[in-house]
Tab-separated table of C-alpha atoms and ligand atoms in Angstrom:
chain	number	residue	atom	x	y	z
C	20	MET	CA	22.720	-37.365	7.233
C	21	SER	CA	19.010	-38.043	6.011
C	22	ALA	CA	16.051	-35.952	8.026
C	23	PRO	CA	13.511	-37.374	9.777
C	24	PRO	CA	9.944	-37.913	8.623
C	25	VAL	CA	7.383	-35.350	8.799
C	26	LEU	CA	6.337	-34.645	12.796
C	27	GLY	CA	2.932	-35.308	13.455
C	28	VAL	CA	2.991	-31.870	15.713
C	29	ASP	CA	2.358	-28.746	13.840
C	30	ASP	CA	5.194	-26.615	14.691
C	31	THR	CA	3.407	-23.002	14.110
C	32	PRO	CA	3.759	-22.005	17.665
C	33	ALA	CA	7.521	-22.476	17.720
C	34	PHE	CA	7.713	-20.976	14.422
C	35	ARG	CA	5.600	-17.860	15.538
C	36	LEU	CA	7.732	-17.581	18.839
C	37	SER	CA	11.064	-17.361	16.503
C	38	PRO	CA	10.191	-16.769	12.913
C	39	TYR	CA	13.720	-15.831	12.055
C	40	THR	CA	15.824	-18.518	13.857
C	41	PHE	CA	13.394	-21.318	14.059
C	42	VAL	CA	14.758	-23.046	10.564
C	43	SER	CA	18.387	-22.397	11.451
C	44	GLU	CA	18.274	-23.747	15.002
C	45	ARG	CA	16.424	-27.050	14.211
C	46	ALA	CA	18.527	-27.501	11.338
C	47	ARG	CA	21.672	-27.248	13.522
C	48	GLU	CA	20.146	-29.548	16.427
C	49	LEU	CA	19.074	-32.607	13.379
C	50	GLY	CA	22.601	-31.762	11.873
C	51	THR	CA	21.040	-31.414	8.388
C	52	ASP	CA	20.396	-28.356	5.945
C	53	VAL	CA	16.838	-29.994	5.138
C	54	PHE	CA	14.044	-31.066	7.339
C	55	ASP	CA	10.779	-31.810	7.160
C	56	THR	CA	7.642	-30.174	9.999
C	57	ARG	CA	4.122	-29.427	9.381
C	58	LEU	CA	3.464	-25.170	9.800
C	59	LEU	CA	0.045	-23.735	9.266
C	60	LEU	CA	-1.319	-27.380	9.281
C	61	ARG	CA	0.606	-28.164	6.170
C	62	PRO	CA	3.406	-30.688	5.477
C	63	THR	CA	6.390	-28.488	5.020
C	64	THR	CA	10.125	-28.750	3.929
C	65	CYS	CA	12.448	-26.283	5.588
C	66	MET	CA	16.048	-25.518	3.750
C	67	THR	CA	18.757	-23.445	4.856
C	68	GLY	CA	22.200	-22.563	3.482
C	69	PRO	CA	23.735	-21.076	0.076
C	70	GLU	CA	23.680	-24.770	-1.240
C	71	ALA	CA	19.882	-24.661	-0.598
C	72	ALA	CA	19.387	-21.462	-2.165
C	73	ARG	CA	20.967	-22.747	-5.342
C	74	VAL	CA	18.769	-25.463	-5.308
C	75	PHE	CA	15.583	-23.132	-4.621
C	76	TYR	CA	16.410	-20.880	-7.225
C	77	GLY	CA	17.855	-23.505	-9.706
C	78	GLU	CA	16.214	-25.502	-12.194
C	79	ARG	CA	12.314	-25.124	-12.273
C	80	ARG	CA	11.474	-27.808	-10.079
C	81	LEU	CA	10.042	-25.524	-7.375
C	82	VAL	CA	7.221	-23.264	-8.394
C	83	ARG	CA	5.404	-20.274	-6.734
C	84	HIS	CA	1.570	-20.974	-7.841
C	85	GLY	CA	-0.294	-22.245	-4.672
C	86	ALA	CA	2.655	-22.051	-2.307
C	87	ALA	CA	1.981	-18.657	-0.420
C	88	PRO	CA	-0.075	-19.152	2.617
C	89	ARG	CA	-3.749	-17.332	1.706
C	90	ARG	CA	-3.303	-14.530	4.616
C	91	LEU	CA	-0.074	-13.549	2.772
C	92	LEU	CA	-2.026	-12.984	-0.618
C	93	LEU	CA	-4.893	-11.451	1.239
C	94	THR	CA	-2.334	-8.604	2.649
C	95	LEU	CA	1.096	-8.543	1.687
C	96	PHE	CA	1.150	-9.925	-2.086
C	97	GLY	CA	-2.673	-9.986	-3.296
C	98	ARG	CA	-3.712	-12.062	-5.777
C	99	GLY	CA	-2.574	-12.448	-9.289
C	100	GLY	CA	0.605	-10.674	-8.965
C	101	VAL	CA	4.151	-11.345	-9.916
C	102	GLN	CA	5.066	-13.248	-6.831
C	103	SER	CA	2.635	-16.246	-7.718
C	104	LEU	CA	3.522	-16.581	-11.715
C	105	ASP	CA	5.647	-18.917	-13.230
C	106	GLY	CA	7.512	-20.249	-16.526
C	107	GLU	CA	6.591	-17.645	-19.545
C	108	ALA	CA	4.139	-15.528	-17.615
C	109	HIS	CA	6.354	-14.722	-15.014
C	110	ALA	CA	8.933	-14.236	-17.367
C	111	VAL	CA	6.940	-11.705	-19.290
C	112	ARG	CA	5.579	-9.734	-16.022
C	113	LYS	CA	8.882	-9.778	-14.562
C	114	ALA	CA	10.518	-8.173	-17.598
C	115	MET	CA	7.582	-5.106	-17.223
C	116	PHE	CA	8.911	-4.683	-13.286
C	117	MET	CA	12.893	-4.766	-14.312
C	118	SER	CA	12.393	-2.232	-17.498
C	119	LEU	CA	11.493	0.129	-14.790
C	120	MET	CA	15.164	-0.144	-12.738
C	121	THR	CA	17.222	1.211	-15.637
C	122	PRO	CA	20.199	3.398	-14.354
C	123	GLN	CA	17.726	6.513	-15.638
C	124	GLU	CA	15.075	5.391	-13.290
C	125	ARG	CA	17.315	4.683	-10.467
C	126	GLU	CA	18.834	8.117	-10.783
C	127	ARG	CA	15.098	9.872	-11.009
C	128	MET	CA	14.337	7.851	-7.834
C	129	ARG	CA	17.569	9.009	-6.145
C	130	GLU	CA	17.195	12.612	-6.767
C	131	LEU	CA	13.260	12.471	-5.768
C	132	ALA	CA	14.456	10.944	-2.369
C	133	GLY	CA	17.189	13.346	-1.884
C	134	GLU	CA	14.966	16.274	-2.273
C	135	ALA	CA	12.210	14.622	-0.084
C	136	TRP	CA	14.906	14.283	2.762
C	137	ARG	CA	16.185	17.532	2.473
C	138	GLU	CA	12.713	19.402	2.894
C	139	ARG	CA	11.841	16.848	5.808
C	140	ILE	CA	15.207	17.834	7.260
C	141	GLY	CA	13.810	21.409	7.574
C	142	ARG	CA	10.662	20.482	8.951
C	143	TRP	CA	12.035	17.963	11.519
C	144	SER	CA	14.520	21.160	12.900
C	145	ARG	CA	11.110	22.754	13.743
C	146	MET	CA	9.394	19.627	15.834
C	147	PRO	CA	10.257	18.993	19.102
C	148	ARG	CA	10.587	15.042	18.851
C	149	VAL	CA	11.012	12.945	15.617
C	150	ASN	CA	9.608	9.558	15.488
C	151	LEU	CA	11.928	8.252	12.668
C	152	PHE	CA	10.175	5.090	11.521
C	153	ASP	CA	6.346	7.105	11.293
C	154	GLU	CA	8.163	10.040	9.220
C	155	VAL	CA	10.797	8.016	7.024
C	156	SER	CA	7.697	5.953	5.729
C	157	GLU	CA	5.463	9.068	4.754
C	158	LEU	CA	8.619	10.458	3.321
C	159	LEU	CA	8.888	6.871	1.060
C	160	CYS	CA	5.099	6.999	0.506
C	161	GLU	CA	5.500	10.712	-1.209
C	162	VAL	CA	8.761	9.437	-2.911
C	163	ALA	CA	6.824	6.402	-4.221
C	164	CYS	CA	3.917	8.373	-5.514
C	165	ALA	CA	6.030	10.580	-7.257
C	166	TRP	CA	8.199	8.276	-8.970
C	167	THR	CA	5.248	5.923	-10.034
C	168	GLY	CA	3.167	8.591	-11.065
C	169	VAL	CA	0.337	8.130	-8.733
C	170	ARG	CA	-0.834	11.823	-8.009
C	171	LEU	CA	-1.545	11.974	-4.468
C	172	ASP	CA	-1.940	15.359	-2.617
C	173	ARG	CA	0.108	15.691	0.283
C	174	GLY	CA	-3.025	15.542	2.878
C	175	SER	CA	-3.332	12.026	1.731
C	176	ILE	CA	0.102	11.086	2.565
C	177	PRO	CA	-0.438	10.110	6.022
C	178	HIS	CA	-3.726	7.875	4.832
C	179	ALA	CA	-2.092	6.060	2.016
C	180	THR	CA	1.015	5.543	4.224
C	181	ALA	CA	-0.820	3.801	6.881
C	182	ARG	CA	-2.495	1.490	4.502
C	183	LEU	CA	0.598	0.363	2.988
C	184	LEU	CA	1.946	-0.287	6.168
C	185	ALA	CA	-1.250	-2.322	7.284
C	186	MET	CA	-0.511	-4.389	4.325
C	187	ILE	CA	3.531	-5.161	5.342
C	188	GLU	CA	2.627	-5.887	8.782
C	189	ALA	CA	-0.320	-7.936	8.213
C	190	PRO	CA	0.966	-11.573	7.344
C	191	ALA	CA	2.538	-12.579	10.433
C	192	ALA	CA	0.031	-10.935	12.471
C	193	VAL	CA	-3.113	-11.936	14.125
C	194	GLY	CA	-6.278	-10.424	15.303
C	195	PRO	CA	-7.021	-6.941	14.498
C	196	ARG	CA	-3.584	-6.072	13.180
C	197	HIS	CA	-4.224	-8.631	10.630
C	198	LEU	CA	-7.710	-7.723	9.465
C	199	ARG	CA	-6.300	-4.056	9.051
C	200	GLY	CA	-4.021	-5.303	6.578
C	201	ARG	CA	-6.939	-7.172	4.378
C	202	ARG	CA	-8.996	-4.347	4.771
C	203	ALA	CA	-6.144	-1.900	3.880
C	204	ARG	CA	-5.663	-4.205	0.701
C	205	VAL	CA	-9.169	-3.979	-0.683
C	206	GLN	CA	-9.719	-0.646	-0.467
C	207	ALA	CA	-6.246	0.263	-2.141
C	208	GLU	CA	-6.625	-2.281	-4.917
C	209	LYS	CA	-10.413	-0.752	-5.506
C	210	GLY	CA	-8.807	2.864	-6.078
C	211	ILE	CA	-6.021	1.816	-7.845
C	212	ALA	CA	-7.714	-0.372	-10.230
C	213	GLU	CA	-9.973	3.058	-10.997
C	214	LEU	CA	-6.776	4.877	-11.471
C	215	VAL	CA	-5.601	2.206	-14.023
C	216	ARG	CA	-9.179	2.725	-15.832
C	217	ARG	CA	-8.210	6.522	-16.005
C	218	VAL	CA	-4.608	5.813	-17.300
C	219	ARG	CA	-6.120	3.438	-19.935
C	220	GLU	CA	-8.359	6.401	-21.327
C	221	ARG	CA	-5.927	9.120	-21.335
C	222	PRO	CA	-2.805	7.476	-21.398
C	223	GLU	CA	-0.713	10.380	-22.951
C	224	ARG	CA	-1.298	12.102	-19.201
C	225	PHE	CA	1.038	9.616	-17.531
C	226	ALA	CA	3.635	9.088	-20.356
C	227	GLY	CA	7.226	7.450	-18.963
C	228	THR	CA	5.371	6.579	-15.770
C	229	PRO	CA	6.017	3.260	-13.944
C	230	LEU	CA	1.871	3.445	-13.529
C	231	GLN	CA	1.708	3.871	-17.240
C	232	ALA	CA	3.776	0.903	-17.739
C	233	VAL	CA	1.720	-1.329	-15.885
C	234	ALA	CA	-1.553	0.327	-17.082
C	235	LEU	CA	-0.428	-0.340	-20.655
C	236	HIS	CA	1.633	-3.725	-19.874
C	237	ARG	CA	0.729	-6.652	-21.964
C	238	ASP	CA	1.148	-10.276	-20.442
C	239	ALA	CA	2.371	-13.376	-22.299
C	240	ASP	CA	-1.021	-13.964	-23.800
C	241	GLY	CA	-1.097	-10.442	-25.237
C	242	ALA	CA	-3.964	-9.398	-23.058
C	243	PRO	CA	-3.580	-6.400	-20.789
C	244	LEU	CA	-3.893	-6.901	-16.992
C	245	ASP	CA	-7.198	-7.323	-15.301
C	246	PRO	CA	-7.475	-3.665	-13.537
C	247	ARG	CA	-7.450	-5.382	-10.086
C	248	VAL	CA	-4.673	-7.476	-11.070
C	249	ALA	CA	-2.790	-3.993	-12.516
C	250	ALA	CA	-3.472	-2.368	-9.044
C	251	VAL	CA	-1.996	-5.525	-7.477
C	252	GLU	CA	1.284	-4.638	-9.643
C	253	VAL	CA	1.201	-1.317	-8.923
C	254	LEU	CA	0.846	-1.796	-5.122
C	255	ASN	CA	4.133	-4.032	-5.760
C	256	LEU	CA	6.009	-0.885	-6.087
C	257	LEU	CA	4.301	1.386	-3.834
C	258	ARG	CA	4.333	-0.995	-0.714
C	259	PRO	CA	7.817	-2.083	-0.908
C	260	ILE	CA	9.135	1.366	-1.340
C	261	VAL	CA	7.766	2.351	2.100
C	262	ALA	CA	8.909	-0.846	3.380
C	263	VAL	CA	12.378	0.190	2.803
C	264	GLY	CA	11.916	2.574	6.181
C	265	ARG	CA	12.204	-0.217	7.987
C	266	PHE	CA	15.399	-0.709	6.725
C	267	VAL	CA	16.687	3.150	7.033
C	268	THR	CA	15.438	2.598	10.735
C	269	LEU	CA	17.176	-0.131	11.381
C	270	ALA	CA	20.198	1.621	9.907
C	271	ALA	CA	19.793	4.619	12.198
C	272	LEU	CA	20.070	1.833	15.007
C	273	ALA	CA	23.198	0.832	13.460
C	274	LEU	CA	24.781	4.141	13.245
C	275	HIS	CA	23.500	4.825	16.919
C	276	ALA	CA	25.057	1.521	17.871
C	277	ASN	CA	28.353	1.799	16.115
C	278	PRO	CA	29.686	5.276	16.120
C	279	HIS	CA	32.471	4.665	13.974
C	280	CYS	CA	30.467	3.892	11.093
C	281	HIS	CA	28.898	7.107	11.751
C	282	GLU	CA	31.920	9.148	12.118
C	283	ARG	CA	33.714	7.114	8.694
C	284	ILE	CA	30.202	7.652	6.794
C	285	SER	CA	29.984	11.093	7.434
C	286	SER	CA	33.736	11.974	6.552
C	287	GLY	CA	32.574	11.084	3.163
C	288	ASP	CA	34.107	7.776	2.651
C	289	ASP	CA	31.691	6.358	0.094
C	290	ALA	CA	32.882	3.003	-0.472
C	291	TYR	CA	32.352	2.213	3.417
C	292	LEU	CA	28.767	3.553	2.857
C	293	GLU	CA	28.224	0.936	0.233
C	294	TYR	CA	29.438	-1.787	2.950
C	295	PHE	CA	27.405	-0.373	5.708
C	296	VAL	CA	24.180	-0.683	3.724
C	297	GLN	CA	24.628	-3.988	2.642
C	298	GLU	CA	25.935	-4.873	6.235
C	299	VAL	CA	22.394	-3.475	7.274
C	300	ARG	CA	20.813	-5.552	4.860
C	301	ARG	CA	22.657	-8.728	6.049
C	302	PHE	CA	22.781	-8.342	9.896
C	303	TYR	CA	19.057	-7.175	10.529
C	304	PRO	CA	15.966	-9.201	10.572
C	305	PHE	CA	13.098	-8.252	7.918
C	306	PHE	CA	11.394	-11.070	6.031
C	307	PRO	CA	12.240	-14.724	7.589
C	308	MET	CA	11.636	-17.016	4.670
C	309	VAL	CA	10.155	-17.583	0.855
C	310	ALA	CA	7.942	-20.208	0.082
C	311	ALA	CA	7.601	-22.492	-3.135
C	312	LYS	CA	5.858	-25.526	-4.165
C	313	VAL	CA	7.421	-28.976	-5.347
C	314	ALA	CA	6.543	-29.171	-9.327
C	315	GLU	CA	8.343	-32.529	-10.036
C	316	PRO	CA	9.427	-34.997	-7.213
C	317	PHE	CA	13.312	-34.827	-6.544
C	318	GLU	CA	15.905	-35.609	-4.064
C	319	TRP	CA	18.534	-33.234	-2.726
C	320	ASN	CA	21.102	-33.938	0.118
C	321	GLY	CA	19.360	-37.128	0.394
C	322	HIS	CA	15.995	-35.793	1.310
C	323	HIS	CA	13.128	-36.582	-0.744
C	324	PHE	CA	10.690	-33.533	-2.055
C	325	PRO	CA	7.189	-34.728	-2.877
C	326	LYS	CA	5.149	-33.239	-5.442
C	327	GLY	CA	2.952	-30.721	-4.092
C	328	ARG	CA	5.212	-30.238	-0.711
C	329	ARG	CA	5.392	-26.432	0.379
C	330	VAL	CA	9.151	-25.637	0.939
C	331	LEU	CA	10.425	-22.836	2.600
C	332	LEU	CA	14.109	-21.008	2.040
C	333	ASP	CA	15.841	-19.532	5.201
C	334	LEU	CA	16.442	-16.213	4.096
C	335	HIS	CA	17.609	-14.680	7.222
C	336	GLY	CA	19.171	-18.426	8.444
C	337	ILE	CA	21.618	-17.814	5.246
C	338	ASP	CA	22.254	-14.206	5.960
C	339	HIS	CA	23.883	-15.317	8.995
C	340	ASP	CA	25.106	-18.658	7.976
C	341	PRO	CA	28.355	-19.100	9.971
C	342	ARG	CA	29.785	-21.310	6.776
C	343	VAL	CA	29.521	-18.085	4.804
C	344	TRP	CA	29.982	-15.438	7.179
C	345	GLU	CA	32.782	-15.109	9.504
C	346	GLY	CA	31.294	-13.646	13.134
C	347	PRO	CA	27.932	-13.438	11.669
C	348	GLU	CA	26.515	-12.231	14.561
C	349	GLU	CA	28.662	-9.219	15.166
C	350	PHE	CA	28.039	-5.719	13.002
C	351	ARG	CA	31.049	-5.565	10.482
C	352	PRO	CA	30.487	-3.475	7.149
C	353	GLU	CA	33.924	-4.071	6.547
C	354	ARG	CA	33.426	-7.872	5.052
C	355	PHE	CA	31.322	-6.130	2.248
C	356	GLY	CA	35.218	-4.919	1.002
C	357	THR	CA	35.857	-8.477	0.225
C	358	TRP	CA	32.806	-9.869	-0.759
C	359	ASP	CA	32.405	-11.399	-3.955
C	360	GLY	CA	29.003	-10.415	-4.862
C	361	GLY	CA	27.473	-14.294	-4.708
C	362	ALA	CA	23.513	-14.718	-5.740
C	363	PHE	CA	23.161	-17.312	-2.961
C	364	ASP	CA	24.635	-15.859	0.178
C	365	LEU	CA	23.376	-12.073	0.637
C	366	VAL	CA	19.597	-13.195	0.054
C	367	PRO	CA	17.292	-10.563	2.193
C	368	GLN	CA	15.621	-10.023	-0.675
C	369	GLY	CA	15.922	-13.341	-2.068
C	370	GLY	CA	18.503	-15.186	-4.448
C	371	GLY	CA	19.698	-15.985	-8.129
C	372	ASP	CA	19.077	-13.748	-11.050
C	373	HIS	CA	16.769	-10.900	-11.020
C	374	HIS	CA	15.601	-11.280	-14.566
C	375	ARG	CA	14.824	-15.183	-14.838
C	376	GLY	CA	14.073	-15.912	-11.295
C	377	HIS	CA	11.602	-14.454	-8.287
C	378	ARG	CA	14.553	-12.437	-6.582
C	379	CYS	CA	13.574	-8.708	-5.443
C	380	ALA	CA	12.873	-6.835	-8.489
C	381	GLY	CA	13.194	-3.911	-6.468
C	382	GLU	CA	16.757	-4.684	-4.700
C	383	TRP	CA	18.944	-2.162	-6.263
C	384	LEU	CA	16.113	0.920	-5.548
C	385	THR	CA	16.385	-0.293	-2.170
C	386	VAL	CA	20.197	0.042	-1.713
C	387	ASP	CA	19.700	3.728	-3.591
C	388	LEU	CA	17.148	4.730	-1.113
C	389	MET	CA	19.107	3.206	1.641
C	390	LYS	CA	22.129	5.311	0.464
C	391	VAL	CA	20.225	8.237	0.092
C	392	ALA	CA	18.785	7.986	3.751
C	393	VAL	CA	22.581	7.110	5.401
C	394	THR	CA	24.036	10.031	3.872
C	395	ALA	CA	21.057	12.102	4.968
C	396	LEU	CA	21.187	11.078	8.657
C	397	THR	CA	25.168	11.569	8.836
C	398	ARG	CA	25.924	14.576	6.340
C	399	TRP	CA	22.678	16.571	5.945
C	400	MET	CA	21.774	16.597	9.358
C	401	SER	CA	22.795	16.142	13.472
C	402	TYR	CA	20.314	15.014	15.927
C	403	GLY	CA	20.867	15.330	19.879
C	404	VAL	CA	21.906	12.186	22.388
C	405	LEU	CA	18.816	9.800	21.860
C	406	PRO	CA	15.813	10.394	24.063
C	407	GLU	CA	15.062	7.405	26.683
C	408	GLN	CA	13.219	5.033	24.569
C	409	ASP	CA	13.095	1.266	23.827
C	410	LEU	CA	15.609	0.333	21.216
C	411	SER	CA	15.017	-3.677	21.712
C	412	ILE	CA	13.572	-5.349	18.530
C	413	PRO	CA	11.084	-8.080	19.406
C	414	ARG	CA	12.216	-10.926	17.445
C	415	TRP	CA	8.844	-12.744	17.217
C	416	ARG	CA	7.314	-9.849	15.256
C	417	ALA	CA	8.052	-9.975	11.447
C	418	PRO	CA	9.089	-7.699	10.004
C	419	ALA	CA	11.251	-6.468	12.458
C	420	LEU	CA	11.523	-3.042	14.049
C	421	PRO	CA	12.823	-1.378	17.237
C	422	ALA	CA	10.152	-0.769	19.593
C	423	SER	CA	10.133	2.952	19.861
C	424	GLY	CA	10.546	3.202	16.215
C	425	PHE	CA	13.655	5.373	16.945
C	426	VAL	CA	13.191	8.757	18.281
C	427	ILE	CA	15.205	11.544	17.900
C	428	ASP	CA	15.331	15.241	18.773
C	429	ARG	CA	17.061	18.664	18.475
C	430	VAL	CA	17.634	17.736	14.407
C	431	ILE	CA	20.185	20.583	13.029
C	432	PRO	CA	20.127	20.430	9.263
C	433	ALA	CA	23.999	20.562	7.902
C	434	GLU	CA	25.243	24.099	6.615
G	513	HEM	C1	10.023	-9.997	-4.330
G	513	HEM	C2	12.219	-8.504	-0.203
G	513	HEM	C3	11.925	-3.717	-1.750
G	513	HEM	C4	9.469	-5.287	-5.598
G	513	HEM	C5	10.865	-9.827	-2.846
G	513	HEM	C6	11.153	-10.930	-2.420
G	513	HEM	C7	11.812	-10.592	-1.000
G	513	HEM	C8	11.775	-8.868	-0.950
G	513	HEM	C9	12.235	-11.607	-0.087
G	513	HEM	C10	10.623	-12.378	-2.987
G	513	HEM	C11	12.149	-12.741	-3.524
G	513	HEM	C12	11.620	-14.523	-3.968
G	513	HEM	O1	10.135	-14.795	-3.749
G	513	HEM	O2	12.536	-15.191	-3.942
G	513	HEM	C13	12.356	-6.771	-0.084
G	513	HEM	C14	12.843	-6.234	0.637
G	513	HEM	C15	12.566	-5.052	0.509
G	513	HEM	C16	12.441	-4.938	-0.886
G	513	HEM	C17	13.038	-6.944	2.351
G	513	HEM	C18	13.283	-3.753	1.315
G	513	HEM	C19	12.725	-3.288	2.294
G	513	HEM	C20	11.260	-3.522	-2.939
G	513	HEM	C21	11.331	-2.874	-3.768
G	513	HEM	C22	10.487	-2.833	-4.932
G	513	HEM	C23	10.440	-4.251	-4.704
G	513	HEM	C24	11.593	-1.237	-3.262
G	513	HEM	C25	9.943	-2.100	-6.181
G	513	HEM	C26	9.676	-0.816	-6.135
G	513	HEM	C27	9.309	-6.548	-5.310
G	513	HEM	C28	8.768	-7.408	-6.792
G	513	HEM	C29	8.803	-8.802	-6.101
G	513	HEM	C30	9.754	-8.826	-4.925
G	513	HEM	C31	8.020	-6.779	-7.729
G	513	HEM	C32	8.590	-10.056	-7.006
G	513	HEM	C33	9.470	-10.396	-7.304
G	513	HEM	C34	9.250	-11.859	-8.535
G	513	HEM	O3	8.433	-12.557	-8.008
G	513	HEM	O4	9.822	-12.366	-9.524
G	513	HEM	N1	11.082	-8.888	-2.238
G	513	HEM	N2	11.944	-6.111	-1.023
G	513	HEM	N3	10.719	-4.705	-3.589
G	513	HEM	N4	10.106	-7.411	-4.894
G	513	HEM	FE1	11.127	-6.708	-3.067
């Protein structure tokens, strides 16, 4: 069935109410994987399903420059970063990110995270209550700084964590929460740009660190990055590492809701640990979608994509597409025992190829950090029956999180 023409009504209020299901529900109603609407006052084409993901990440008919809304650039992304680049400029910048994702760097990250978890578990055992989200966000901020080579004293970690969280929460927020994110980005970029200048003066002091790699990186034109843009890219490492704290909190919620998973992982089943982490990434909401812009007009599925049109790909909807996932609303880690690792069906961090396209550069690190976290929660510590709290996940808030942040008490380190 061909999709209806762009509607006159702006759908932003409906989208804000249900950012995770807006596209898939409308698509189901219309009986199509692609439809036009108006969002944030702009004509917008929404796509869902694995075939749509293939088109979205396929030939270069869609570009990123000018696709992201301004409110996203001023908070989550920053200006001039890898997310907004295309073609050769993107390939060269992305190669810099992917050069940091070697097996050695992943191992270094796992070790840093393991040490940080063991240290925190000791501290938690002396605290009456622990808000897991708050604590894990700080833990990951410490790990992110240690891994990238950004030297912060321990006293500065809570403030740095708050800034990074503000950037993550701001894009979909309105009012003070949005403004906090903008301010946080301006201040963080300023401080890190200064640090980049210092690295360039004495690069040997930062040898082998991701911070040095960014500071000394040369773009496709052979020029080093403007310090402000380098700061955006350093933040593209620090910020999402802290964002993994949301997945860790959701993993704790999943362990609570599925005690058999807790049991199986704590007994040492490492294959199941992997399936569990993948199912957390598939099942729980994080970023609802990604945006691109039509560079060359094309047709797909009987639908015309005019030049300049903003296109949204429904990440959460694809992770819950019943054509791909049997019983998508059930939490079933076992399903990953037979998953073929398709590049267009499990897309919480984008789809396609990590090196050639815009798929998340830190996807492997995310899985690593989640595995360390779930190992820590199940094998390195125990905690009491959960205290009374609101574990519901407000679905209008993106990225999502249990309302209470997941509070635990009576933490005991394992022998
Ligand atoms: C891109 C999600 C963790 C670095 C992305 C994209 C998504 C995403 C949806 C956009 C894909 C697209 O545009 O098609 C997430 C989630 C994370 C996470 C949900 C975990 C909570 C990380 C980590 C790092 C990272 C740990 C690095 C340490 C990046 C970078 C890009 C990116 C550099 C831009 C890639 C490009 O434009 O080519 N991520 N990410 N992310 N992510 Fe992540």
